[in-house]
CSV table of C-alpha atoms in Angstrom, one decimal:
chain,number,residue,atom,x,y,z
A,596,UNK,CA,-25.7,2.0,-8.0
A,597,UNK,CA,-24.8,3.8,-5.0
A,598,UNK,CA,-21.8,6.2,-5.7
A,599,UNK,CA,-20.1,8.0,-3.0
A,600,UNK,CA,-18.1,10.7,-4.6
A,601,UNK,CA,-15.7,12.9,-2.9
A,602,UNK,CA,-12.3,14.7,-3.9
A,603,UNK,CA,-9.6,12.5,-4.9
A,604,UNK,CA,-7.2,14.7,-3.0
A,605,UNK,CA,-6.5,17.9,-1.0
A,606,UNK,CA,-3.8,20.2,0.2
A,607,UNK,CA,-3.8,22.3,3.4
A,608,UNK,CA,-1.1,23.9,5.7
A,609,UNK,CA,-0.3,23.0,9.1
A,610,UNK,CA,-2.7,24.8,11.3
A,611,UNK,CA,-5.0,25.7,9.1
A,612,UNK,CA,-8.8,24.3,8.6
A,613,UNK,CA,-10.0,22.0,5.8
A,614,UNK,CA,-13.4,20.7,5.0
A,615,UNK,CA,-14.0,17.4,3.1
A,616,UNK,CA,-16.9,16.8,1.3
A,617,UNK,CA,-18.9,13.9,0.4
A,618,UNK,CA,-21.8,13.2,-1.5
A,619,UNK,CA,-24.2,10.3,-1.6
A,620,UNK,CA,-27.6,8.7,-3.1
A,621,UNK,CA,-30.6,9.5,-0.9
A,622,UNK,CA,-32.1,6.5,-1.3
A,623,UNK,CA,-32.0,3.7,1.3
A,624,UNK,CA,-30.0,5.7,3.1
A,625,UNK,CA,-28.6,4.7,7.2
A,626,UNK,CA,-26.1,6.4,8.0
A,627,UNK,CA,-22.5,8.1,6.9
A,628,UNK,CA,-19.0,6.8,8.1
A,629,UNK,CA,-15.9,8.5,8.0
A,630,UNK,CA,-13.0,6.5,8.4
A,631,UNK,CA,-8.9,8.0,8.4
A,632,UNK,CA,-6.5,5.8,7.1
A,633,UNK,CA,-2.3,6.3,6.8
A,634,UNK,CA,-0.6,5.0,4.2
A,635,UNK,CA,0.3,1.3,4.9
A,636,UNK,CA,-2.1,1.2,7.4
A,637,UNK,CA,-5.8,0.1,8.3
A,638,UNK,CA,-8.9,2.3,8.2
A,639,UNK,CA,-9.1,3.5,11.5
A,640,UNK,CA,-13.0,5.2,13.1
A,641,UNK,CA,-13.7,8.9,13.1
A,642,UNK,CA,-17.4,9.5,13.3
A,643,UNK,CA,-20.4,8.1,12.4
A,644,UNK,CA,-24.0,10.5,11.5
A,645,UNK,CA,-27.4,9.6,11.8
A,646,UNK,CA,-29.3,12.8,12.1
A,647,UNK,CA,-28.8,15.7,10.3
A,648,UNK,CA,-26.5,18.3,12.0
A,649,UNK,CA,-23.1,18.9,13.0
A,650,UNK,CA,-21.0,16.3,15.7
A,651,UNK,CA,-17.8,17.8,17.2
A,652,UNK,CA,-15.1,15.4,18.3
A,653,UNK,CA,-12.1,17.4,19.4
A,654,UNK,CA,-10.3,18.9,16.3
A,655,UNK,CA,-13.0,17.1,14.2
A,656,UNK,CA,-16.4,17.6,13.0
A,657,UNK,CA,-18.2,15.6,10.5
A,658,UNK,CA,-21.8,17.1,8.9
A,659,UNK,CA,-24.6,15.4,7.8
A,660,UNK,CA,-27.8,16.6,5.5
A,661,UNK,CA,-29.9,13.6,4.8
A,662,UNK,CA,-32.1,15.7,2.2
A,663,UNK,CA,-29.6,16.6,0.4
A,664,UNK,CA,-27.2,13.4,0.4
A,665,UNK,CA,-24.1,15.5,1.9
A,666,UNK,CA,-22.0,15.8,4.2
A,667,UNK,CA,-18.6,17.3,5.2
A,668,UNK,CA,-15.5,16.2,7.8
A,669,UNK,CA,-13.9,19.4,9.0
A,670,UNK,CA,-10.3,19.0,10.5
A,671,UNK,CA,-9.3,22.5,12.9
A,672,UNK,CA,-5.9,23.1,13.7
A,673,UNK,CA,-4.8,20.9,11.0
A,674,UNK,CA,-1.2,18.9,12.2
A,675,UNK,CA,1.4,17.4,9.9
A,676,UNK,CA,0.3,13.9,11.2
A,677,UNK,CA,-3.3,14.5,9.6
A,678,UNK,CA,-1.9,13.9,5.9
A,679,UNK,CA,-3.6,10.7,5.5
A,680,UNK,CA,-6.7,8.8,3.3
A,681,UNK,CA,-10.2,10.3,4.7
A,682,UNK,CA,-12.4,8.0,3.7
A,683,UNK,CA,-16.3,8.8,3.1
A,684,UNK,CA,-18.9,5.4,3.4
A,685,UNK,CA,-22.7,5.4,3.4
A,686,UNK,CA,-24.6,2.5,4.7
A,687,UNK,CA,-27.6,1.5,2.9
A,688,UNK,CA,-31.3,-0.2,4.1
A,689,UNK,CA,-30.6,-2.4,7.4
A,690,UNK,CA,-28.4,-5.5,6.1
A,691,UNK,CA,-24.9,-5.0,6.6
A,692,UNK,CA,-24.1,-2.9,3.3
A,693,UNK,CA,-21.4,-0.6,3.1
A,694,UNK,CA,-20.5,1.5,0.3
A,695,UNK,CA,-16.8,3.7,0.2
A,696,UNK,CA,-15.8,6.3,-1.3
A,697,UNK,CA,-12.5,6.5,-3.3
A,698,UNK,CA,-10.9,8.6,0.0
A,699,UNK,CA,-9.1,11.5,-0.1
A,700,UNK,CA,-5.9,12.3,0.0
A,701,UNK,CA,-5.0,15.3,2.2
A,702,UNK,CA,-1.2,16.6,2.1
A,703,UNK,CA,-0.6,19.2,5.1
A,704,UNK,CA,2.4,21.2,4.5
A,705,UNK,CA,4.3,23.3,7.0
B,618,UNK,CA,-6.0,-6.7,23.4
B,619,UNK,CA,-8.9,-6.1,21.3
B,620,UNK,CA,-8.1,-7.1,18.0
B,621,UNK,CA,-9.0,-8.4,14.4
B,622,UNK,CA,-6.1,-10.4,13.0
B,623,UNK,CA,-5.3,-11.2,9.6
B,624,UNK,CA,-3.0,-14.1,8.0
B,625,UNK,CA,-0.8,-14.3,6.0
B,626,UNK,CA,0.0,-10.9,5.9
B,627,UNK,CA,1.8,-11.4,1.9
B,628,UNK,CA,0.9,-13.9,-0.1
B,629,UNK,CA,2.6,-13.9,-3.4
B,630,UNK,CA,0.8,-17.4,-5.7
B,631,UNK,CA,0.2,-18.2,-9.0
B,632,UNK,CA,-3.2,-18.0,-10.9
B,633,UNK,CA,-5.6,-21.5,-10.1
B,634,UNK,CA,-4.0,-22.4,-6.7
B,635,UNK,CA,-6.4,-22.4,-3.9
B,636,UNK,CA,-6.0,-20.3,-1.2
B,637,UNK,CA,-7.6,-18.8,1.8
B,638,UNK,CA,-6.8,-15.7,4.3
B,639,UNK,CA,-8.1,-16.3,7.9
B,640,UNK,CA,-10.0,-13.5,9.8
B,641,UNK,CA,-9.9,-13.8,13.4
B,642,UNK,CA,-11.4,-11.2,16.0
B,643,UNK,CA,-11.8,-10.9,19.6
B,644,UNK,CA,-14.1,-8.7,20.2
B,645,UNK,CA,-17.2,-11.1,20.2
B,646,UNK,CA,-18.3,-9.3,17.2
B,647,UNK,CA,-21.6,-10.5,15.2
B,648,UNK,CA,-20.6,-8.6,12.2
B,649,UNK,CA,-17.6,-9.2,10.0
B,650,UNK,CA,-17.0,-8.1,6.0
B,651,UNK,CA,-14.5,-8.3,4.1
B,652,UNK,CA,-13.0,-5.7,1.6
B,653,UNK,CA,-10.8,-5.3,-1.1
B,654,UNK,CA,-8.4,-2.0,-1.9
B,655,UNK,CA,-7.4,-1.3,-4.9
B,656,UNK,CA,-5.4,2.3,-6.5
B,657,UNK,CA,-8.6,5.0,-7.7
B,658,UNK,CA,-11.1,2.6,-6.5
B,659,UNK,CA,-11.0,2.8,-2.8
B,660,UNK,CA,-12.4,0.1,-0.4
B,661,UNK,CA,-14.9,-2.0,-1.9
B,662,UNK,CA,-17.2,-5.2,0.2
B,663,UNK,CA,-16.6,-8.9,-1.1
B,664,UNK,CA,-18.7,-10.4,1.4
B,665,UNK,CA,-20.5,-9.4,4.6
B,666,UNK,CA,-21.8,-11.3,7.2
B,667,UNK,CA,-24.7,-10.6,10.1
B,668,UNK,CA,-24.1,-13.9,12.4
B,669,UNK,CA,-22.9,-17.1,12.2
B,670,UNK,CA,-23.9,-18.8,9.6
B,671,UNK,CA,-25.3,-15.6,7.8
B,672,UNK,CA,-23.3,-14.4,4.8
B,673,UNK,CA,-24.3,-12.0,2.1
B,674,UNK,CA,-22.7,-10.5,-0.9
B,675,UNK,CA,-21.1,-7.2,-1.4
B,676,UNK,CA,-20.6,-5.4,-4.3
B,677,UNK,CA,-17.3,-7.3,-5.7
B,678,UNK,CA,-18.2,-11.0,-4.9
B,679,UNK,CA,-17.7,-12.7,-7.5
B,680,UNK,CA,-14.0,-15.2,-7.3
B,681,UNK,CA,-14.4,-15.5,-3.4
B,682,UNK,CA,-16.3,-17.6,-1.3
B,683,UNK,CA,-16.6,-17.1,2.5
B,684,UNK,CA,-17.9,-18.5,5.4
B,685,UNK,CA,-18.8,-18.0,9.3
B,686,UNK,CA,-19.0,-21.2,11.1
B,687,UNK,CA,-18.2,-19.4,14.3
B,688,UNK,CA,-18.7,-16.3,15.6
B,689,UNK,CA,-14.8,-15.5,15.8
B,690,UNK,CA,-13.5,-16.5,12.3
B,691,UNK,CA,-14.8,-15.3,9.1
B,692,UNK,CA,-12.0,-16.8,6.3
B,693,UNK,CA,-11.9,-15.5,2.7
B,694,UNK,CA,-11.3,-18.3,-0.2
B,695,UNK,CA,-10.0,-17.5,-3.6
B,696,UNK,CA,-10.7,-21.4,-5.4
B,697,UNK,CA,-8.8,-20.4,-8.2
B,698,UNK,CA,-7.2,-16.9,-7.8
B,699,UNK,CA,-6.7,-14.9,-11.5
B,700,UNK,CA,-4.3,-11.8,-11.5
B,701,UNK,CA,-7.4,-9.6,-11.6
B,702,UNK,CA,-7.4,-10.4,-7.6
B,703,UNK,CA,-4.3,-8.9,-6.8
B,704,UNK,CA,-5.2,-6.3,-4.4
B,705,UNK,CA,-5.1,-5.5,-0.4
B,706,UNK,CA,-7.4,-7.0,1.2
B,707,UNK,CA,-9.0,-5.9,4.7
B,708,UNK,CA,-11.4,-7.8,7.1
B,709,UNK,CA,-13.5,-6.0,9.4
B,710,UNK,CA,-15.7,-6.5,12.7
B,711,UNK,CA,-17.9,-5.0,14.5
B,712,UNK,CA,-20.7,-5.4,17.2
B,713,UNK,CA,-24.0,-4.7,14.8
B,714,UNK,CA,-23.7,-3.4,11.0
B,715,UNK,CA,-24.5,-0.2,11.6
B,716,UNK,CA,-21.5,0.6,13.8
B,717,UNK,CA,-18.1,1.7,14.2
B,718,UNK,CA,-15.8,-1.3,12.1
B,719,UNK,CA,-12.6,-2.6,13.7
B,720,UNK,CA,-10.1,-3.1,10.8
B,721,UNK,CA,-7.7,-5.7,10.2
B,722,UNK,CA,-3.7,-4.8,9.4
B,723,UNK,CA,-4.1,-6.1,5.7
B,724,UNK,CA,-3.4,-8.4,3.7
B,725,UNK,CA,-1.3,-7.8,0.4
B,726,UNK,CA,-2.3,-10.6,-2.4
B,727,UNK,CA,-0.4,-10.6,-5.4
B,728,UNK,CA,-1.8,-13.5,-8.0
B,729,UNK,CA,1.0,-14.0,-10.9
């Protein structure tokens, strides 16, 4: 199989930093999705890695490491509207497959 | 408005009758999957599909059947839905399979 594991939840304070972590199977590997979703709500796009390295979109950053099937979404500034699902999804060998993590459920408290 | 709609939006049924939630986007997508929710287990595929007439399975396919006729619609059937299916179901688009997907609100299916 190709299991995604990441924490099934998290708990941060409002303004603070929290890094998410993900880990995948090497093989076959594309490419690493993270998605945000509110409860009640759909998944909604945050990033999408290719090449090893850090991408910075505004108060988020997502990591990749292809050799070492990892990768990390780090929220800055954290805001009470950030409690939500972060979701973690590799896509494996060009054909449309996309596997998901369980999510994680981060709390931000004041 | 770009969108991927979902219907119905609840569907409460008993276990053997046929039924089948329509996925609609706007977006001229090619690629459109479907995925199933469930508590602990996250978001899992049913059924993905490349093109028109190109559908492949996912990792939970068995129960459903689906099909892409045209490049818009990409309906999910349940022949004969079994409690085990009750879940939230999401369909998804976007323009190639290796890009950002464009979710559907949901659909909550409860088989009794």
């Amino acid at each position: 199989g190709q299991n995604i594991d990441q924490p099934t939840e998290m708990t941060a304070t409002e303004g603070a930093i929290v890094q998410i972590n993900c880990t995948y199977q090497t093989s076959g590997f594309n490419g690493l999705f993270w998605y945000q979703q509110h409860a009640g709500e759909a998944p909604t796009f945050l990033s999408y890695n290719v090449l090893d390295g850090l991408e910075e979109k505004g108060r988020f950053s997502s990591f990749l490491s292809r050799s070492k099937g990892y990768s990390y979404l780090l929220l800055k500034e954290l805001q009470m509207k950030d409690s939500a699902s972060y979701l973690c999804a590799a896509f494996y060998n060009q054909g449309g497959k996309l596997i998901f993590g369980q999510g994680t459920e981060l709390s931000v408290k004041p | 408005e770009a969108q991927v709609t979902q219907n119905p939006r609840y569907l409460i049924t008993v276990t053997g009758k046929k039924l089948t939630v329509t996925c609609s986007q706007n977006m001229n997508h090619e690629y459109m999957s479907w995925y199933r929710q469930d508590p602990g287990l996250g978001l899992r595929q049913i059924y993905y599909s490349m093109n028109v007439e190109v559908t492949d399975k996912g990792d939970v396919p068995e129960g459903y059947k689906v099909s892409r006729k045209e490049k818009r619609n990409f309906p999910l059937i349940l022949e004969s839905p079994s409690p085990n299916q009750t879940s939230l179901y999401f369909c998804a688009s976007s323009t190639t399979d290796d890009n950002e997907q464009f979710f559907g609100p949901g659909t909550r299916l409860t088989v009794l």
